[in-house]
Amino acid sequence: MSAPGTAPGTAPGTAALMTAAGADSALLLPYQRRLFLDKSPMRLVDWSRRIGKDWTLAWESVAERAGGENDRNLLHTAHREGSAREFIAYVNEFAHQLDLVAADAIGEEIIGADNTRVMSVAIPIPGRAKPARIISLSGNPDAVRGFQGDVILNEFAFRKDPAAAFKAATPLLLWGGRLTIPSTHKGSKNLWAQFVAMARRLEEGAPLPTDLKFSHHRVTLLDAVNDGLVERINAMTGQDLTREQFIADCRSKCRTESDWLEEFCCTAGADEESYFPFDALRQVVHHDDPRPCANLSAFMIDVARRCKALRPDALFAGCDIGRVSDLFVLRARAKVGGVLRVVGALAFTGRTFGEMEASITTLMRAEFQVADRAQAVRVRRLCIDASGLGMQLAERMTERFRGRVEGVTFTAAVKEDLATGARRNIEEKTVTLEDDALTLGHWNAIRRTLTAAGNARYDGESDTGHADIFWADALCIHAAETRVSRARPLTLKGGASF
């Protein structure tokens, strides 16, 4: 995030750099402050690259001890020596800015048969004769054994043996220590992905009996930018980057879509089991299609502008219902010359059912002007998730917009129809997708598996959620391909919800 000794938004060498130690410091952006305030015994730091992960953890390590809040030693381990050295350099500079240590107070020693380099800084603790040591080293999970204090297992997904490192660290919790596990993603079949899935289930209020209780801090590049990251970088460097330029620069350095998702979007990348490989998805990306937004007015403007420009034959929509941790997604598509173009994408979480209902109602009641055509167009048909949380909302919408809304209850057979129909359209290039990492990631998350009875299952269960954007889009495509009775809305019933 910044060079050692330089906090975002401040000039290098400022004597007051760390005087406001703690979460109230103006140096901390909101996502950094949230981590600082979390004193849970086990934390997952699921952060994008280039948003100051090591800077924040080093700042926290020094600030807690300098303020007398934490008198425990701390051990930071990374899978590369360069990462271990960068962390301890931050620690040393922060402590020096607080006049706690000399300019170069890093002690070094070589231990073990593998010549592990151990680097440390001693931090004076108010009211204590003995300082706390902040230690940083690379590899060697056995170094954790016999240690007492807090532990940071950095770059967890990239370790040779993450299970051994975690096993060695967990007994420290019995003596009041804190375990912090930061990492970016490296596919979906590893211990880090399992831990993230556990944390998500806990956040959703549905943990398994065997799940570990992690606190989860997920911050994508976009989240950090929305919290003011680019403005901090500009203040520190004198640059005049826009948020869009910064994001584009980060993305340009990613060789593949999977790299972008894992490094900057806190999302496990593609693997061979995806029902919708990224290569196939990229072939239908249309750069003029709008990306998802969380604002209803912006969504309606997107639909109106594209209807006017594209002069569609008809409009269709799909809606997947989520509230707490899953997304509420409303997708609108226009049929233009046999191709279903994205004209609007609304996605949000944590809002009331009233807001969800208002979003659907606003779209269904709207009429959109079309260039060189006297008659306006409106949504001809909307398919809505009628499973679980969506049941009551689907009933209300089918009652309010008779003949134009279909409630769909997800069964294995229904999900197969939706997934195979969506794939057929991708293969035939009769749909487009917006150039958006989250959207493509949700499509790519769909997996086809076989049950013991030999039946196909299509699910998007992963550490990114339930592929809500995909299911809303599949419902939208379904709405465009089938007809509903004018007498009453068609509801597909049966089966457990996903």
C-alpha atoms as one frame of an Amber mdcrd trajectory, in Angstrom:
protein
   0.000   0.000   0.000   2.848   2.304   0.764   6.540   2.219   1.392   7.688
   1.225   4.887   7.281   4.146   7.237   4.782   5.917   5.010   1.131   5.806
   5.985  -1.485   6.461   3.310  -2.455  10.105   3.178   0.605  11.400   5.036
   4.004  12.706   4.062   6.976  10.389   4.657   8.781  11.037   7.929   5.935
  12.880   9.632   6.641  12.737  13.369   2.954  12.481  14.212   2.469   9.502
  11.910   1.332   7.124  14.624   0.402   9.327  17.542  -3.290   8.545  17.255
  -2.676   4.825  17.740  -5.826   2.788  17.533  -8.970   2.431  15.495  -9.840
   6.128  15.754  -6.754   7.091  13.780  -7.517   9.057  10.624  -4.835   6.938
   8.970  -7.189   3.970   8.798  -9.718   3.550   6.027 -13.062   1.992   7.025
 -12.145  -1.565   6.030  -8.842  -1.285   7.946 -10.668   0.096  10.976 -13.101
  -2.827  10.971 -10.215  -5.279  11.159  -8.517  -3.309  13.933 -11.699  -3.333
  16.039 -12.170  -7.090  15.678 -10.483  -8.886  18.575 -11.910 -12.329  17.752
  -9.614 -15.266  18.565  -9.588 -16.516  14.940  -9.781 -14.090  12.002  -9.721
 -14.657   8.249  -8.358 -11.648   6.344  -9.821 -12.271   2.891  -8.491  -9.127
   1.205  -7.621  -8.146  -2.337  -4.037  -7.446  -3.352  -2.732  -3.835  -3.284
  -5.029  -2.568  -0.542  -2.575  -2.581   2.377  -2.971  -5.942   4.091   0.559
  -6.223   5.506   0.642  -2.489   6.286  -2.570  -2.799   8.309  -1.524  -5.926
  10.199   1.870  -4.423  11.044   0.205  -1.184  12.195  -2.196  -3.157  14.384
   0.654  -5.195  15.870   2.578  -2.083  16.927  -0.400   0.101  17.912  -1.951
  -2.489  20.236   1.294  -2.966  22.121   2.340   0.678  22.151  -1.028   1.567
  23.647  -0.808  -1.132  26.315  -3.852  -2.938  24.933  -1.940  -6.134  24.116
   1.214  -7.288  25.895   1.559 -10.619  24.090   4.401 -11.505  21.743   3.454
 -11.890  18.080   4.759 -14.339  15.489   4.228 -13.557  11.790   5.006 -16.328
   9.304   4.929 -16.184   5.501   5.764 -18.707   2.811   8.402 -16.387   1.289
  11.293 -14.625   3.015  10.576 -11.418   1.087   7.099 -11.214   2.601   8.433
 -11.873   6.090  11.041  -9.134   5.662   8.504  -6.622   4.325   6.234  -7.156
   7.337   8.994  -6.649   9.912  10.196  -3.546   8.018   6.742  -2.009   8.447
   6.805  -2.911  12.147  10.227  -1.330  12.646   9.305   1.892  10.862   6.031
   2.288  12.761   7.758   1.687  16.096  10.496   4.162  15.155   7.934   6.827
  14.239   6.491   6.417  17.728   9.972   6.846  19.238   9.759   3.335  20.661
  12.868   1.959  18.946  15.920   3.102  17.023  15.829   3.602  13.267  17.095
   0.082  12.613  16.024  -2.090  15.511  15.491  -5.335  13.599  17.322  -8.258
  15.124  18.129 -11.254  12.917  19.216 -14.820  13.541  19.367 -18.085  11.597
  17.762 -21.167  13.132  17.162 -24.796  12.217  18.577 -27.170   9.670  16.782
 -25.302   6.893  18.482 -22.022   7.872  15.247 -20.157   8.569  15.849 -16.423
   8.959  14.122 -15.018  12.057  13.650 -11.238  12.269  12.233  -9.407  15.284
  11.573  -6.012  16.886  11.104  -5.481  20.644   8.208  -3.119  21.456   8.167
  -1.474  24.929   4.880  -2.039  26.786   3.571   0.715  29.103   3.799  -0.430
  32.719   5.883  -3.497  31.907   9.603  -3.957  32.297   9.749  -6.626  29.610
   8.956  -5.625  26.011   6.808  -7.632  23.618   8.584  -9.156  20.650   7.148
  -9.026  17.151   8.808 -11.803  15.184   8.657 -12.502  11.448   9.951 -15.544
   9.595   9.288 -17.570   6.461   7.981 -21.128   6.288   8.761 -23.643   9.034
   5.416 -24.350  10.767   7.325 -26.036  13.599   8.584 -22.595  14.661   5.101
 -21.915  16.033   5.398 -24.803  18.479   6.551 -23.659  21.878   5.660 -20.058
  21.090   3.169 -18.134  23.248   1.260 -15.132  21.947  -0.503 -14.041  18.765
   0.166 -15.669  15.395  -0.311 -14.460  11.815  -0.219 -17.225   9.189   0.201
 -15.041   6.106  -0.352 -16.182   2.486  -2.150 -19.220   3.863  -3.441 -20.688
   0.585   0.084 -20.687  -0.878   1.843 -22.652   1.867   3.293 -26.070   1.208
   1.495 -27.516   4.233  -1.184 -25.131   5.534  -2.787 -27.853   7.636   0.452
 -28.356   9.586   0.804 -24.612  10.193  -2.787 -24.339  11.422  -2.409 -27.413
  13.629   0.706 -25.951  15.243  -0.922 -22.556  15.839  -4.322 -23.430  17.313
  -3.117 -24.527  20.803  -1.987 -20.925  21.374  -5.649 -19.915  21.605  -5.941
 -21.824  24.880  -3.686 -19.213  26.508  -5.462 -16.162  25.136  -3.562 -15.792
  21.884  -5.130 -14.576  18.639  -4.777 -16.332  15.294  -5.014 -14.225  12.126
  -5.027 -15.948   8.731  -4.652 -13.630   5.712  -4.630 -14.883   2.124  -5.778
 -14.376  -1.415  -7.371 -17.308  -3.220  -5.799 -20.234  -5.037  -8.613 -22.317
  -6.479 -11.466 -23.868  -4.552  -9.979 -27.157  -3.370  -7.776 -26.178  -0.451
  -7.930 -25.522   3.277  -8.231 -21.748   2.835 -11.357 -22.188   0.687 -12.773
 -24.553   3.323 -12.163 -21.995   6.075 -13.848 -19.242   4.042 -16.845 -21.506
   3.443 -17.072 -22.148   7.202 -16.988 -18.423   7.906 -19.721 -17.747   5.366
 -21.971 -20.388   6.889 -21.444 -18.800  10.297 -22.304 -15.375   8.860 -25.478
 -16.848   7.394 -26.465 -18.324  10.751 -26.254 -21.906   9.499 -22.875 -23.336
  10.584 -22.249 -27.059  10.537 -21.529 -28.720  13.899 -17.936 -29.352  12.792
 -17.272 -25.825  11.486 -14.597 -23.699  13.127 -15.767 -20.273  14.274 -13.827
 -17.731  12.213 -14.378 -14.006  11.993 -14.336 -13.145   8.283 -13.113  -9.882
   6.714 -13.744  -9.945   2.950 -12.581  -6.810   1.105 -12.390  -6.803  -2.689
 -10.493  -4.182  -4.648 -13.803  -2.476  -5.423 -14.725  -2.464  -1.715 -11.426
  -0.782  -0.859 -11.821   1.756  -3.653 -15.309   2.591  -2.394 -13.773   3.155
   1.061 -11.396   5.801  -0.317  -8.251   3.853  -1.252  -7.529   5.749  -4.478
  -7.891   9.124  -2.797  -5.384   8.003  -0.142  -2.929   6.887  -2.804  -3.292
  10.216  -4.600  -2.726  12.148  -1.370   0.387  10.113  -0.623   1.966  10.088
  -4.078   0.741  13.309  -5.639  -0.914  11.392  -8.463  -4.341  12.244  -9.830
  -5.717   8.777 -10.525  -9.426   8.258 -10.931 -11.003   5.225  -9.330 -11.700
   3.793 -12.770  -8.064   4.231 -13.850  -6.760   2.505 -10.733  -9.088  -0.470
 -11.160  -8.254  -0.711 -14.863  -4.526  -0.658 -14.073  -4.901  -3.508 -11.579
  -6.958  -5.517 -14.016  -4.538  -4.957 -16.899  -1.849  -6.777 -14.944  -3.923
  -9.980 -14.739  -3.200 -12.531 -17.447  -6.552 -14.323 -17.140 -10.023 -13.725
 -15.742  -9.280 -16.334 -13.089  -6.222 -14.339 -11.969  -8.338 -11.193 -11.652
 -10.945 -12.988  -9.551  -8.421 -14.548  -7.199  -6.024 -11.631  -6.784  -8.496
  -8.751  -6.591 -12.062 -10.076  -6.186 -11.650 -12.496  -3.237 -13.082 -15.265
  -5.398 -11.755 -18.739  -6.125 -10.744 -18.995  -9.771 -11.812 -21.447 -12.401
 -11.184 -25.147 -12.315 -11.885 -27.931 -14.737 -15.292 -28.740 -13.253 -17.001
 -25.467 -14.112 -20.111 -25.914 -16.240 -19.430 -22.476 -17.726 -15.667 -22.125
 -18.410 -14.324 -18.594 -18.532 -13.143 -19.058 -22.110 -16.727 -19.701 -23.220
 -18.105 -16.827 -21.158 -15.595 -14.320 -22.526 -16.792 -15.054 -26.058 -20.217
 -13.551 -25.289 -19.027 -10.536 -23.292 -20.378  -7.270 -24.697 -18.587  -4.210
 -23.340 -21.652  -1.988 -23.777 -23.779  -4.111 -21.443 -24.189  -2.477 -18.004
 -22.476  -3.858 -14.921 -24.485  -4.598 -11.764 -25.378  -1.622  -9.598 -26.977
  -1.397  -6.153 -29.132   1.665  -6.827 -32.660   1.300  -8.242 -32.621   4.675
  -9.994 -29.323   3.881 -11.723 -30.700   0.486 -12.738 -33.814   2.032 -14.288
 -31.700   4.602 -16.135 -29.562   1.774 -17.554 -32.666  -0.022 -18.834 -34.204
   3.144 -20.291 -31.047   4.222 -22.120 -30.412   0.850 -23.668 -34.018   0.325
 -24.692 -33.951   3.636 -26.505 -30.703   2.794 -28.280 -31.188  -0.920 -28.988
 -34.846  -0.734 -30.106 -35.656  -4.183 -28.677 -38.473  -6.446 -29.788 -39.271
  -7.347 -26.170 -38.013  -7.103 -22.585 -37.609  -9.949 -20.094 -36.436 -10.160
 -16.492 -35.273 -12.659 -13.878 -35.028 -12.279 -10.111 -33.216 -14.295  -7.440
 -34.064 -13.532  -3.816 -31.434 -13.114  -1.080 -31.234 -10.889   1.941 -28.569
 -11.347   4.623 -25.467 -12.732   2.930 -26.807 -13.787  -0.462 -27.629 -11.213
  -3.089 -30.987  -9.968  -4.245 -30.513  -9.854  -8.019 -32.819  -8.401 -10.671
 -31.670  -8.844 -14.277 -33.299  -7.302 -17.355 -32.618  -8.376 -20.936 -33.778
  -7.049 -24.290 -34.324  -9.271 -27.304 -32.513  -7.652 -30.209 -32.352  -9.563
 -33.474 -32.531 -12.935 -31.756 -29.909 -12.074 -29.119 -30.722 -11.410 -25.463
 -28.711  -8.326 -24.483 -28.243  -7.229 -20.851 -29.958  -3.858 -20.382 -29.993
  -3.657 -16.587 -28.526  -5.452 -13.569 -29.482  -4.680  -9.969 -27.744  -6.476
  -7.085 -27.742  -5.716  -3.379 -27.806  -7.388   0.024 -28.994  -6.598   3.527
 -32.096  -4.633   2.521 -35.750  -5.100   3.436 -38.287  -7.164   1.549 -40.136
  -3.900   0.988 -37.178  -2.571  -1.006 -37.010  -5.796  -2.998 -40.725  -5.594
  -3.772 -40.421  -1.935  -4.749 -37.549  -2.751  -7.117 -39.530  -5.428  -8.947
 -42.712  -3.363  -9.017 -40.913  -0.314 -10.408 -39.465  -2.356 -13.266 -42.720
  -4.149 -14.059 -44.778  -0.939 -14.143 -42.308   1.027 -16.237 -42.679   1.693
 -19.945 -39.527   2.480 -21.895 -39.338   4.669 -24.962 -37.769   3.224 -28.095
 -36.060   5.377 -30.715 -38.103   5.903 -33.898 -41.035   3.972 -32.475 -44.255
   5.412 -31.110 -45.115   2.482 -28.868 -43.099   2.021 -25.675 -41.936  -1.387
 -24.465 -42.318  -2.950 -21.046 -41.206  -6.202 -19.439 -43.200  -8.915 -21.144
 -42.361 -11.592 -18.626 -40.412 -11.975 -15.381 -39.426 -15.257 -13.717 -38.832
 -14.986  -9.977 -37.307 -17.331  -7.412 -40.201 -18.737  -5.367 -38.004 -20.862
  -3.087 -37.508 -20.251   0.620 -37.260 -16.515   1.248 -38.700 -15.775  -2.171
 -41.978 -17.637  -1.731 -44.101 -14.810  -0.320 -42.600 -12.170  -2.588 -43.195
 -14.382  -5.627 -46.824 -14.873  -4.615 -47.343 -11.118  -4.294 -45.752 -10.395
  -7.653 -47.681 -13.102  -9.520 -50.894 -11.759  -8.003 -50.063  -8.153  -8.855
 -48.862  -8.788 -12.407 -51.048 -11.661 -13.543 -49.864 -13.300 -16.720 -46.517
 -11.469 -16.688 -44.780 -13.006 -13.653 -43.934 -16.665 -13.090 -42.827 -17.961
  -9.710 -40.252 -20.735 -10.046 -39.538 -23.096  -7.170 -36.126 -24.667  -7.560
 -35.993 -28.442  -7.805 -33.181 -30.552  -9.217 -35.119 -30.871 -12.481 -35.861
 -27.146 -12.694 -32.245 -26.219 -11.999 -31.115 -28.643 -14.693 -33.490 -27.025
 -17.193 -32.257 -23.550 -16.256 -28.552 -24.462 -16.376 -28.704 -26.427 -19.618
 -30.817 -23.726 -21.247 -28.320 -21.067 -20.222 -25.426 -23.144 -21.525 -27.147
 -23.697 -24.855 -27.534 -19.949 -25.252 -23.871 -19.383 -24.375 -22.774 -21.970
 -26.937 -25.063 -20.525 -29.614 -24.059 -16.967 -28.657 -27.683 -15.885 -28.351
 -27.038 -14.097 -25.036 -24.474 -11.515 -23.984 -22.802 -10.864 -20.630 -21.374
  -7.677 -19.202 -17.626  -7.310 -18.659 -17.864  -7.748 -14.901 -15.748 -10.052
 -12.740 -18.478 -10.790 -10.205 -21.021 -11.691 -12.888 -18.609 -13.943 -14.755
 -17.510 -15.480 -11.455 -21.080 -16.381 -10.512 -21.623 -18.031 -13.892 -18.313
 -19.866 -13.616 -19.199 -21.106 -10.111 -21.854 -23.496 -11.460 -20.814 -27.142
 -11.191 -22.458 -30.238 -12.639 -22.134 -33.259 -10.370 -23.731 -36.696 -10.288
 -25.596 -38.096  -7.299 -25.207 -41.680  -6.111 -28.290 -42.512  -8.184 -26.674
 -41.085 -11.305 -28.800 -37.939 -11.459 -27.232 -34.631 -12.465 -27.084 -31.756
  -9.988 -26.315 -28.140 -10.816 -25.155 -25.954  -7.946 -23.089 -22.874  -7.326
 -22.107 -23.572  -3.734 -18.700 -22.056  -3.065 -16.986 -19.520  -0.875 -18.539
 -16.832  -3.087 -22.099 -17.798  -2.202 -24.807 -19.453  -4.254 -24.108 -17.946
  -7.705 -27.094 -15.621  -7.271 -26.346 -13.571 -10.392 -26.286 -16.714 -12.511
 -29.620 -18.000 -11.226 -31.289 -14.627 -11.768 -29.891 -14.554 -15.301 -30.957
 -18.141 -15.964 -34.468 -17.191 -14.850 -34.359 -14.203 -17.198 -33.315 -16.397
 -20.124 -36.047 -18.872 -19.174 -38.576 -16.027 -19.193 -37.631 -15.204 -22.776
 -37.824 -18.780 -24.007 -41.163 -19.985 -22.621 -44.706 -18.731 -22.501 -46.972
 -18.450 -19.494 -50.720 -18.929 -19.337 -52.771 -15.742 -19.431 -55.311 -17.320
 -17.067 -52.955 -17.660 -14.137 -49.199 -17.603 -13.506 -47.324 -20.871 -13.827
 -45.522 -22.055 -10.716 -43.112 -24.982 -10.781 -43.423 -26.732  -7.457 -41.658
 -29.305  -5.345 -38.270 -30.054  -3.890 -35.996 -28.315  -1.444 -34.821 -24.845
  -2.112 -31.160 -24.162  -2.866
